[in-house]
mmCIF file of C-alpha atoms in Angstrom:
data_model
loop_
_atom_site.group_PDB
_atom_site.id
_atom_site.type_symbol
_atom_site.label_atom_id
_atom_site.label_comp_id
_atom_site.label_asym_id
_atom_site.label_seq_id
_atom_site.Cartn_x
_atom_site.Cartn_y
_atom_site.Cartn_z
ATOM 1 C CA MET A 837 13.027 439.344 111.594
ATOM 2 C CA ASN A 838 13.804 441.549 114.488
ATOM 3 C CA PRO A 839 17.719 442.950 114.099
ATOM 4 C CA LYS A 840 17.409 442.725 118.509
ATOM 5 C CA HIS A 841 15.809 439.267 118.402
ATOM 6 C CA ALA A 842 19.443 438.064 115.905
ATOM 7 C CA LEU A 843 21.153 439.621 117.866
ATOM 8 C CA HIS A 844 19.812 437.509 120.802
ATOM 9 C CA HIS A 845 20.358 434.313 119.682
ATOM 10 C CA PHE A 846 23.841 435.217 118.764
ATOM 11 C CA LEU A 847 24.316 435.503 122.153
ATOM 12 C CA LEU A 848 22.919 432.308 123.114
ATOM 13 C CA VAL A 849 25.041 430.678 121.007
ATOM 14 C CA LEU A 850 27.950 432.096 122.185
ATOM 15 C CA LEU A 851 27.387 431.230 125.925
ATOM 16 C CA LEU A 852 26.764 427.947 125.136
ATOM 17 C CA PRO A 853 29.029 424.908 125.752
ATOM 18 C CA THR A 854 31.196 424.023 123.217
ATOM 19 C CA SER A 855 30.550 420.828 123.240
ATOM 20 C CA ALA A 856 26.762 421.187 122.378
ATOM 21 C CA VAL A 857 27.781 423.369 119.634
ATOM 22 C CA CYS A 858 30.539 420.669 117.478
ATOM 23 C CA GLY A 859 29.477 417.404 119.433
ATOM 24 C CA ASP A 860 31.178 414.659 121.216
ATOM 25 C CA ALA A 861 33.881 413.843 119.645
ATOM 26 C CA SER A 862 35.108 411.123 122.351
ATOM 27 C CA VAL A 863 33.011 410.043 124.903
ATOM 28 C CA ASP A 864 36.292 409.552 127.552
ATOM 29 C CA ARG A 865 37.140 412.318 126.222
ATOM 30 C CA PRO A 866 36.209 415.912 124.640
ATOM 31 C CA ALA A 867 37.640 416.638 121.379
ATOM 32 C CA ALA A 868 39.288 420.375 121.867
ATOM 33 C CA SER A 869 37.958 423.655 120.128
ATOM 34 C CA TYR A 870 40.065 425.594 117.334
ATOM 35 C CA PHE A 871 39.974 428.470 119.957
ATOM 36 C CA GLU A 872 41.655 426.174 122.726
ATOM 37 C CA ASP A 873 44.107 424.899 120.179
ATOM 38 C CA LYS A 874 44.399 427.214 117.559
ATOM 39 C CA GLN A 875 48.356 426.818 117.333
ATOM 40 C CA ARG A 876 47.944 423.942 115.199
ATOM 41 C CA GLY A 877 45.413 425.491 112.188
ATOM 42 C CA TRP A 878 43.098 424.198 110.033
ATOM 43 C CA PHE A 879 45.314 421.832 107.700
ATOM 44 C CA TRP A 880 48.556 421.250 110.217
ATOM 45 C CA TYR A 881 50.060 417.364 108.940
ATOM 46 C CA GLU A 882 50.335 415.238 111.987
ATOM 47 C CA VAL A 883 51.861 411.554 111.597
ATOM 48 C CA LEU A 884 49.542 409.150 113.654
ATOM 49 C CA PRO A 885 51.474 406.849 115.790
ATOM 50 C CA GLU A 886 51.250 403.199 114.829
ATOM 51 C CA PRO A 887 49.185 400.922 116.214
ATOM 52 C CA VAL A 888 50.457 398.684 119.215
ATOM 53 C CA LYS A 889 50.013 395.294 118.584
ATOM 54 C CA LYS A 890 49.058 393.073 121.315
ATOM 55 C CA SER A 891 51.563 391.011 122.512
ATOM 56 C CA GLN A 892 50.732 387.225 123.159
ATOM 57 C CA PRO A 893 51.066 386.333 127.117
ATOM 58 C CA GLU A 894 54.205 385.483 128.666
ATOM 59 C CA ILE A 895 52.983 382.143 129.846
ATOM 60 C CA GLN A 896 52.063 380.965 126.458
ATOM 61 C CA ALA A 897 55.443 382.374 124.896
ATOM 62 C CA ASP A 898 56.870 379.870 127.763
ATOM 63 C CA GLN A 899 54.914 377.100 126.393
ATOM 64 C CA GLU A 900 55.201 377.799 122.952
ATOM 65 C CA LYS A 901 58.946 377.808 123.144
ATOM 66 C CA PRO A 902 60.938 374.332 122.518
ATOM 67 C CA LYS A 903 62.560 373.132 125.568
ATOM 68 C CA PRO A 904 66.078 372.558 126.290
ATOM 69 C CA ASP A 905 67.406 369.292 125.818
ATOM 70 C CA SER A 906 66.975 368.175 129.321
ATOM 71 C CA LYS A 907 69.277 364.613 129.415
ATOM 72 C CA GLN A 908 72.290 364.539 132.033
ATOM 73 C CA PRO A 909 75.591 364.618 130.017
ATOM 74 C CA SER A 910 76.469 361.998 131.511
ATOM 75 C CA VAL A 911 73.567 360.106 129.612
ATOM 76 C CA VAL A 912 74.927 362.080 126.765
ATOM 77 C CA GLN A 913 78.474 360.898 126.767
ATOM 78 C CA ALA A 914 77.204 357.312 126.676
ATOM 79 C CA GLU A 915 75.244 357.669 123.937
ATOM 80 C CA VAL A 916 78.056 359.291 121.936
ATOM 81 C CA ASP A 917 80.339 356.248 123.024
ATOM 82 C CA HIS A 918 77.935 353.905 122.150
ATOM 83 C CA LYS A 919 77.666 354.977 118.780
ATOM 84 C CA ALA A 920 80.939 355.607 118.338
ATOM 85 C CA GLN A 921 81.134 351.624 119.923
ATOM 86 C CA ALA A 922 78.833 350.603 116.759
ATOM 87 C CA GLN A 923 81.214 352.273 113.971
ATOM 88 C CA THR A 924 84.338 350.680 115.715
ATOM 89 C CA ALA A 925 82.246 347.294 115.727
ATOM 90 C CA VAL A 926 80.762 347.819 112.198
ATOM 91 C CA GLU A 927 84.782 348.229 110.525
ATOM 92 C CA PRO A 928 86.790 344.827 110.185
ATOM 93 C CA GLN A 929 90.576 345.473 112.006
ATOM 94 C CA PRO A 930 92.859 346.527 109.755
ATOM 95 C CA LEU A 931 94.924 344.255 107.097
ATOM 96 C CA SER A 932 92.148 341.716 108.248
ATOM 97 C CA SER A 933 90.587 339.716 104.877
ATOM 98 C CA ALA A 934 87.062 341.759 105.284
ATOM 99 C CA TRP A 935 89.267 344.947 105.226
ATOM 100 C CA LEU A 936 91.222 343.873 101.948
ATOM 101 C CA LYS A 937 87.996 342.754 100.470
ATOM 102 C CA GLN A 938 86.929 346.001 101.127
ATOM 103 C CA ASN A 939 89.956 348.579 100.955
ATOM 104 C CA LEU A 940 92.581 346.278 98.257
ATOM 105 C CA GLU A 941 90.490 347.900 95.399
ATOM 106 C CA HIS A 942 91.013 351.418 96.784
ATOM 107 C CA TYR A 943 94.307 350.982 96.633
ATOM 108 C CA LEU A 944 94.318 350.209 92.979
ATOM 109 C CA ASN A 945 92.631 352.337 91.695
ATOM 110 C CA GLN A 946 94.129 355.399 93.950
ATOM 111 C CA ALA A 947 98.126 354.240 92.670
ATOM 112 C CA ILE A 948 96.314 354.296 88.965
ATOM 113 C CA ASP A 949 95.097 357.802 89.043
ATOM 114 C CA ASP A 950 98.097 358.330 91.130
ATOM 115 C CA PRO A 951 101.387 356.257 90.617
ATOM 116 C CA SER A 952 103.145 357.969 92.526
ATOM 117 C CA PRO A 953 106.348 355.707 94.150
ATOM 118 C CA GLU A 954 104.443 355.418 97.674
ATOM 119 C CA ASN A 955 100.552 354.871 95.643
ATOM 120 C CA VAL A 956 101.952 352.112 94.179
ATOM 121 C CA ALA A 957 104.480 351.421 96.792
ATOM 122 C CA ALA A 958 101.182 350.832 99.255
ATOM 123 C CA PHE A 959 98.877 348.477 96.811
ATOM 124 C CA TYR A 960 101.638 345.852 96.196
ATOM 125 C CA TYR A 961 102.174 345.435 100.102
ATOM 126 C CA LEU A 962 98.892 344.949 100.345
ATOM 127 C CA GLN A 963 98.334 342.447 97.557
ATOM 128 C CA ARG A 964 101.639 340.940 99.538
ATOM 129 C CA VAL A 965 100.056 340.760 102.601
ATOM 130 C CA MET A 966 96.860 339.102 101.201
ATOM 131 C CA MET A 967 99.301 336.469 99.250
ATOM 132 C CA ASP A 968 100.769 335.604 101.939
ATOM 133 C CA LYS A 969 97.802 334.727 103.844
ATOM 134 C CA ALA A 970 96.616 332.592 101.550
ATOM 135 C CA GLU A 971 99.680 331.080 101.636
ATOM 136 C CA ARG A 972 100.042 330.538 105.409
ATOM 137 C CA PHE A 973 96.034 328.947 104.454
ATOM 138 C CA THR A 974 97.046 327.099 102.002
ATOM 139 C CA ASN A 975 99.267 325.800 104.471
ATOM 140 C CA ALA A 976 97.293 325.124 107.337
ATOM 141 C CA ALA A 977 94.857 323.515 104.818
ATOM 142 C CA ARG A 978 96.997 320.594 103.455
ATOM 143 C CA TYR A 979 97.768 319.866 107.036
ATOM 144 C CA VAL A 980 94.366 319.509 108.221
ATOM 145 C CA VAL A 981 93.292 317.421 106.084
ATOM 146 C CA MET A 982 96.182 314.902 105.103
ATOM 147 C CA SER A 983 95.303 314.582 109.065
ATOM 148 C CA ASP A 984 91.939 314.026 108.755
ATOM 149 C CA PRO A 985 90.719 310.756 106.770
ATOM 150 C CA GLN A 986 86.931 312.349 107.001
ATOM 151 C CA LEU A 987 88.744 315.387 104.985
ATOM 152 C CA ASP A 988 91.009 313.790 102.907
ATOM 153 C CA GLU A 989 89.435 313.170 99.513
ATOM 154 C CA THR A 990 92.360 310.579 98.753
ATOM 155 C CA VAL A 991 90.963 308.479 101.225
ATOM 156 C CA ARG A 992 87.813 308.307 98.633
ATOM 157 C CA ARG A 993 89.358 308.356 95.617
ATOM 158 C CA PRO A 994 93.106 308.116 95.051
ATOM 159 C CA VAL A 995 94.259 310.731 93.125
ATOM 160 C CA ALA A 996 98.118 308.330 92.017
ATOM 161 C CA THR A 997 98.138 307.369 88.478
ATOM 162 C CA TYR A 998 98.412 303.582 89.394
ATOM 163 C CA ALA A 999 96.070 303.297 92.290
ATOM 164 C CA ALA A 1000 93.608 305.400 90.487
ATOM 165 C CA ASN A 1001 93.619 302.653 87.759
ATOM 166 C CA GLU A 1002 92.999 300.259 90.519
ATOM 167 C CA ALA A 1003 90.732 302.042 92.007
ATOM 168 C CA ASN A 1004 88.745 301.298 88.073
ATOM 169 C CA HIS A 1005 89.316 298.051 87.849
ATOM 170 C CA GLN A 1006 87.537 297.694 90.512
ATOM 171 C CA ALA A 1007 84.768 299.435 89.909
ATOM 172 C CA SER A 1008 84.818 297.323 86.727
ATOM 173 C CA VAL A 1009 84.585 294.078 88.270
ATOM 174 C CA VAL A 1010 81.607 294.789 90.608
ATOM 175 C CA ALA A 1011 80.037 296.980 88.097
ATOM 176 C CA GLU A 1012 79.774 293.816 86.034
ATOM 177 C CA ARG A 1013 78.351 292.068 88.530
ATOM 178 C CA ALA A 1014 76.281 294.398 89.510
ATOM 179 C CA LEU A 1015 74.774 293.817 86.128
ATOM 180 C CA LYS A 1016 75.030 290.884 85.400
ATOM 181 C CA ALA A 1017 72.955 290.476 89.077
ATOM 182 C CA ILE A 1018 70.306 292.945 87.310
ATOM 183 C CA ALA A 1019 70.176 291.425 84.233
ATOM 184 C CA ALA A 1020 68.764 288.603 85.206
ATOM 185 C CA GLN A 1021 65.441 289.914 87.197
ATOM 186 C CA ALA A 1022 64.965 293.577 84.829
ATOM 187 C CA GLY A 1023 64.787 294.043 80.816
ATOM 188 C CA ILE A 1024 65.132 297.237 78.784
ATOM 189 C CA LEU A 1025 62.025 298.625 76.947
ATOM 190 C CA PHE A 1026 62.767 299.966 74.214
ATOM 191 C CA PHE A 1027 60.582 301.996 72.251
ATOM 192 C CA PHE A 1028 62.000 303.283 68.347
ATOM 193 C CA ARG A 1029 60.769 304.390 64.916
ATOM 194 C CA SER A 1030 61.758 303.257 61.863
ATOM 195 C CA ASN A 1031 62.410 306.284 60.350
ATOM 196 C CA CYS A 1032 64.495 307.398 63.075
ATOM 197 C CA PRO A 1033 68.066 308.073 62.320
ATOM 198 C CA TYR A 1034 69.167 307.830 66.724
ATOM 199 C CA CYS A 1035 67.077 304.627 66.606
ATOM 200 C CA HIS A 1036 69.464 303.155 63.791
ATOM 201 C CA VAL A 1037 72.502 303.893 65.861
ATOM 202 C CA GLN A 1038 71.050 302.670 69.025
ATOM 203 C CA THR A 1039 70.166 299.600 68.771
ATOM 204 C CA PRO A 1040 73.798 297.971 67.886
ATOM 205 C CA ILE A 1041 74.995 299.460 71.306
ATOM 206 C CA LEU A 1042 71.525 297.912 72.925
ATOM 207 C CA ALA A 1043 72.535 294.839 71.210
ATOM 208 C CA MET A 1044 76.185 295.055 73.039
ATOM 209 C CA LEU A 1045 74.393 295.016 75.985
ATOM 210 C CA GLU A 1046 72.318 292.520 75.606
ATOM 211 C CA ASN A 1047 75.972 290.612 74.607
ATOM 212 C CA ALA A 1048 78.112 291.627 77.698
ATOM 213 C CA TYR A 1049 75.383 291.503 81.348
ATOM 214 C CA GLY A 1050 72.823 288.938 79.288
ATOM 215 C CA PHE A 1051 70.028 292.017 79.575
ATOM 216 C CA LYS A 1052 66.414 291.316 77.367
ATOM 217 C CA ILE A 1053 65.767 294.135 74.824
ATOM 218 C CA TYR A 1054 61.709 294.368 74.654
ATOM 219 C CA PRO A 1055 61.302 296.367 71.263
ATOM 220 C CA VAL A 1056 58.138 298.462 70.963
ATOM 221 C CA SER A 1057 57.363 300.214 67.269
ATOM 222 C CA LEU A 1058 55.743 303.298 67.423
ATOM 223 C CA ASP A 1059 54.549 303.393 63.511
ATOM 224 C CA GLY A 1060 54.642 299.627 63.241
ATOM 225 C CA LEU A 1061 57.309 299.024 61.527
ATOM 226 C CA PRO A 1062 60.866 297.497 61.806
ATOM 227 C CA MET A 1063 64.317 298.540 61.845
ATOM 228 C CA PRO A 1064 65.709 299.012 58.774
ATOM 229 C CA ASN A 1065 69.211 297.874 59.767
ATOM 230 C CA GLY A 1066 67.594 293.903 60.558
ATOM 231 C CA PHE A 1067 68.017 294.781 64.626
ATOM 232 C CA PHE A 1068 65.283 293.655 66.311
ATOM 233 C CA SER A 1069 63.425 292.342 63.630
ATOM 234 C CA GLN A 1070 60.901 290.003 66.690
ATOM 235 C CA PHE A 1071 58.921 293.581 67.898
ATOM 236 C CA LYS A 1072 55.586 294.782 69.169
ATOM 237 C CA ARG A 1073 53.362 297.650 68.189
ATOM 238 C CA ASP A 1074 52.487 300.088 70.511
ATOM 239 C CA ASN A 1075 49.322 299.780 71.968
ATOM 240 C CA GLY A 1076 49.136 303.537 74.081
ATOM 241 C CA GLN A 1077 52.210 301.724 76.020
ATOM 242 C CA ALA A 1078 54.166 305.096 75.136
ATOM 243 C CA ALA A 1079 51.703 307.760 76.108
ATOM 244 C CA MET A 1080 51.349 305.816 79.106
ATOM 245 C CA LEU A 1081 54.922 306.084 80.003
ATOM 246 C CA GLY A 1082 55.325 309.400 79.119
ATOM 247 C CA VAL A 1083 57.378 308.852 75.911
ATOM 248 C CA GLU A 1084 57.897 311.715 73.388
ATOM 249 C CA GLN A 1085 61.698 311.424 71.919
ATOM 250 C CA THR A 1086 63.174 308.920 69.975
ATOM 251 C CA PRO A 1087 65.275 305.814 71.056
ATOM 252 C CA ALA A 1088 63.337 305.696 74.379
ATOM 253 C CA LEU A 1089 64.871 303.327 77.077
ATOM 254 C CA PHE A 1090 63.007 302.200 80.056
ATOM 255 C CA LEU A 1091 64.411 299.698 83.065
ATOM 256 C CA MET A 1092 61.493 297.080 83.726
ATOM 257 C CA LYS A 1093 61.483 294.458 85.987
ATOM 258 C CA PRO A 1094 58.666 292.487 86.063
ATOM 259 C CA PRO A 1095 55.768 292.552 87.227
ATOM 260 C CA LYS A 1096 55.288 296.553 87.825
ATOM 261 C CA GLN A 1097 58.617 298.487 87.981
ATOM 262 C CA ILE A 1098 59.499 300.952 84.957
ATOM 263 C CA VAL A 1099 61.990 303.541 85.695
ATOM 264 C CA PRO A 1100 63.046 305.806 83.107
ATOM 265 C CA LEU A 1101 67.132 305.881 81.551
ATOM 266 C CA ALA A 1102 66.621 308.631 78.630
ATOM 267 C CA GLN A 1103 65.056 309.767 75.670
ATOM 268 C CA GLY A 1104 68.008 309.935 73.978
ATOM 269 C CA ALA A 1105 70.417 307.817 72.498
ATOM 270 C CA LEU A 1106 73.620 307.277 74.948
ATOM 271 C CA SER A 1107 76.805 305.377 74.387
ATOM 272 C CA LEU A 1108 77.297 301.657 76.854
ATOM 273 C CA GLU A 1109 78.779 303.029 79.278
ATOM 274 C CA GLU A 1110 76.111 305.655 79.611
ATOM 275 C CA ILE A 1111 73.253 303.355 79.627
ATOM 276 C CA THR A 1112 75.140 300.934 82.475
ATOM 277 C CA GLY A 1113 75.275 303.949 84.465
ATOM 278 C CA ARG A 1114 72.267 304.909 84.438
ATOM 279 C CA ILE A 1115 71.453 301.168 85.386
ATOM 280 C CA LEU A 1116 73.339 300.697 88.080
ATOM 281 C CA LEU A 1117 72.148 303.958 89.633
ATOM 282 C CA ALA A 1118 68.441 303.332 88.670
ATOM 283 C CA ALA A 1119 68.871 300.289 90.702
ATOM 284 C CA LYS A 1120 70.337 301.715 93.629
ATOM 285 C CA GLU A 1121 67.854 304.468 93.963
ATOM 286 C CA SER A 1122 65.413 301.643 93.598
ATOM 287 C CA GLY A 1123 66.804 299.070 96.055
ATOM 288 C CA TRP A 1124 68.066 297.041 93.887
ATOM 289 C CA ILE A 1125 71.400 297.212 94.676
ATOM 290 C CA ASP A 1126 72.526 298.610 98.175
ATOM 291 C CA ALA A 1127 74.547 301.873 98.023
ATOM 292 C CA THR A 1128 77.986 300.387 99.537
ATOM 293 C CA GLN A 1129 77.632 298.172 96.158
ATOM 294 C CA TYR A 1130 77.393 301.251 94.220
ATOM 295 C CA GLN A 1131 79.900 303.359 95.607
ATOM 296 C CA THR A 1132 82.377 300.691 94.649
ATOM 297 C CA THR A 1133 80.814 300.623 90.700
ATOM 298 C CA GLN A 1134 81.944 304.330 90.742
ATOM 299 C CA GLY A 1135 85.289 303.389 91.740
ATOM 300 C CA ILE A 1136 84.632 305.247 95.289
ATOM 301 C CA ARG A 1137 85.771 303.694 98.302
ATOM 302 C CA ASN A 1138 82.491 303.317 100.852
ATOM 303 C CA THR A 1139 83.180 305.958 103.664
ATOM 304 C CA PRO A 1140 81.148 308.058 106.337
ATOM 305 C CA MET A 1141 79.476 311.072 104.948
ATOM 306 C CA LEU A 1142 78.856 314.271 106.843
ATOM 307 C CA LEU A 1143 75.317 314.361 106.102
ATOM 308 C CA PRO A 1144 73.729 315.332 109.689
ATOM 309 C CA ALA A 1145 69.753 315.123 109.909
ATOM 310 C CA ALA A 1146 67.982 318.564 109.758
ATOM 311 C CA GLY A 1147 67.437 320.217 112.954
ATOM 312 C CA SER A 1148 70.392 318.258 114.272
ATOM 313 C CA ILE A 1149 72.400 320.861 115.308
ATOM 314 C CA SER A 1150 71.867 324.079 117.403
ATOM 315 C CA PRO A 1151 72.624 327.405 116.492
ATOM 316 C CA ALA A 1152 74.799 327.607 119.092
ATOM 317 C CA VAL A 1153 76.790 324.643 118.479
ATOM 318 C CA THR A 1154 77.624 326.833 115.244
ATOM 319 C CA GLN A 1155 79.359 329.497 116.864
ATOM 320 C CA ASP A 1156 81.737 327.160 118.239
ATOM 321 C CA PRO A 1157 84.531 325.413 115.180
ATOM 322 C CA LEU A 1158 84.779 322.795 117.944
ATOM 323 C CA SER A 1159 81.635 321.966 118.810
ATOM 324 C CA LEU A 1160 80.722 322.566 115.159
ATOM 325 C CA ILE A 1161 83.249 319.202 114.101
ATOM 326 C CA GLN A 1162 82.692 317.504 116.961
ATOM 327 C CA ALA A 1163 79.007 317.229 115.720
ATOM 328 C CA LEU A 1164 79.759 316.788 112.261
ATOM 329 C CA GLN A 1165 81.584 314.372 113.157
ATOM 330 C CA GLY A 1166 79.824 312.534 115.306
ATOM 331 C CA SER A 1167 76.606 312.597 112.371
ATOM 332 C CA ALA A 1168 79.600 311.172 109.807
ATOM 333 C CA HIS A 1169 79.822 308.399 112.661
ATOM 334 C CA LEU A 1170 76.042 307.853 112.973
ATOM 335 C CA GLY A 1171 76.701 308.456 108.791
ATOM 336 C CA SER A 1172 74.249 307.381 105.768
ATOM 337 C CA THR A 1173 76.194 306.426 102.660
ATOM 338 C CA PRO A 1174 73.957 307.348 99.159
#
């Protein structure tokens, strides 16, 4: 190449702008050439600044922040007072029966774990309070009961020995009369087996019942054989009657009133007193004797019973003791007997 031409090209390169030689490093701001920033050198260590994070708009930040409680101080105070009143309402009055029930055991455990004179004395003082309350209630209860014949149980059944003996005598007289009246219209259906030992011991009792009150005994043999002791030799064989009446055990006794009334008494051996008691109860439930007569057979005087009808006393009445007493007394005067 001609040296003049080479020199000419070299001068053209020097005269061109730096951006044309090196290229654009940035659209907004052209990069400085080495000649203009030669103090930095080729390998100058330079710490780049941290990138700035974009912050959210202040409006959005305000929306995300929890809003402070906007309640008025008076409203807050009212809520606090209401909670305090509710807590106070739950707690029973000190030394009341409910309070003693909740706290007496605590004082006992405290005295056991730490038997200091104060802890032990505190428990025994609280126990004394409870005992004094019980004594006061007992005295008041005795006075209330003896002042009201509807509450005094001795009106229904005397507890004094001489009076109780008289009540028993009257009961036996009325019971004998009632049993004889029942025997005139009803009999005893007796299912047995010849090999049943309980049937063997039941037959003498049934014979006593027949002789004392006149009950007719109708013996039925389940196995078709007679009793070995000779009682009730005139029997009938079972032809399905036992299955119809649900007989599962022997001896089985039924109170039978012609033409169709049959009332179960027992499936098992009974004493004479138990048999007569069940006969009287079955007769009362079947309407063969009245309730007053039945009460007398039990040695109990005929008194009104506190048996109000369902729904006859409203919930509002139960909130007032005097109204509740009057309502119960009214139901007793209308009263029913068993």
